[in-house]
Amino acid sequence: MTDKRPSLSDIENAGAMMQGHLVHTPMVRTAVMSDETGAEVFLKLENLQVTGSFKARGAMIKIASLTEAERSAGVIAMSAGNHAQGVAYHAGRLGIPATIVMPKNTPFSKVARTESHGATVELIGADVAEAADAAANIAEQTGATFIHPFDDPAVIAGQGCVGLEMLRDDPALDVIVVPIGGGGLISGIAIAAKALRPEIEIVGVQSEAFPFMQQAMGKAVSAAVPTEVGVAEGIAVKRPGALTREIVRDLVSDIMLVSEMQIERAIQRLAEQEKIVAEGAGAVGVAALMSAPSRWAGKRVGVVICGGNIDSRLLSTILLRGLSRDGRMARLRITLPDKPGALASISTLIGEAGANIVEIVHQRLFYDLPVRYAEVDVALETRNRGHVDKLIDLLTKKGFPARFAGNDSTH
């Protein structure tokens, strides 16, 4: 394979090499999303791949191409997590020394899993671009082979096996929706899919905070330069690849942008409705479907869930925020007379209304209230937003004025 874009034959050879080493991940139909969009929607579950991400594919093919001398000198990679784990896994399996440079804000869970495969992790830089510069410097100093996360023909060929599998499992797909960071995954999928089914539409999805592949295609974007990575750190790439830009320009028909809130909602939906754990980057395709449901009507749509390596604390926060948005958890501020039995009265009313108290904070000193009154902040489990509104109305009518606590604009 040369430095030029890989061919369908290269991708097919990569797929043959993966047999017995990596997973042919399932592609499952989602009834709920199919009904909502008027399409037939299928999810390609790369979150079930070895190391929890499609990145294990490209890493394997690149490492397999190294000479014995290159293997002895070791490998180095930069990554926000998934490429790191893929390189570390295959290097560890083959006894090749591996150093991984990761941005300082990489979730601890991804750092720990990378180290568990035997790699040495260096946390350098505020983002992937700075980590890439540091990794290149280390490679030059040590002689280790740099394994690029996306702008490499062997890596692209490995990632293209995702598209190969999707069309083998369902040759009638009309659209494939793919997350874009640096562009390796969508480039490989587009080469394979367009060769097998020229009329297929390839749609990329980026975070609004990191729209740099769309920008590289010449489209003006209004998003400001990000100061924080956000929930989809796996596609938080400021510098798309030179080779991947060419492939995307030639083969990808559209790039959609989704917001942080849309990504959060997609993670929540996948967990609650589909019982699928997806990281932010893995959920952006679903976010794109949810943001424009009519766009997909009448088509067979394959959506790549590219990874499931989400920090458990972040996942729990997203799910709790989702419960709050949906009205299934609420925090009310209730005014009551500061006398014995008042707290018991509101507890009884809440219980009889079918809500469950999760937490309660009784405050007498710091609110601007008459001295004979107090306020309590009550966290509740509720059925939905309508249930919360009825509970507020009931408490107020019974002499305990209630309102939403805090400045939650969703209420």
Coordinates of N, CA, C and O in Angstrom, one line a residue, residues 237 250 376 396:
V237 N -11.2 17.2 16.9 CA -10.0 17.3 16.0 C -10.0 18.6 15.3 O -11.0 18.9 14.5
D250 N -14.3 14.1 -2.2 CA -14.7 13.3 -3.4 C -15.9 12.4 -3.2 O -16.7 12.2 -4.1
V376 N -37.7 24.8 51.9 CA -36.9 23.5 51.7 C -36.7 23.3 50.2 O -37.6 23.6 49.4
T396 N -49.1 24.4 46.3 CA -49.5 25.8 46.4 C -50.9 26.0 47.0 O -51.1 26.8 47.8

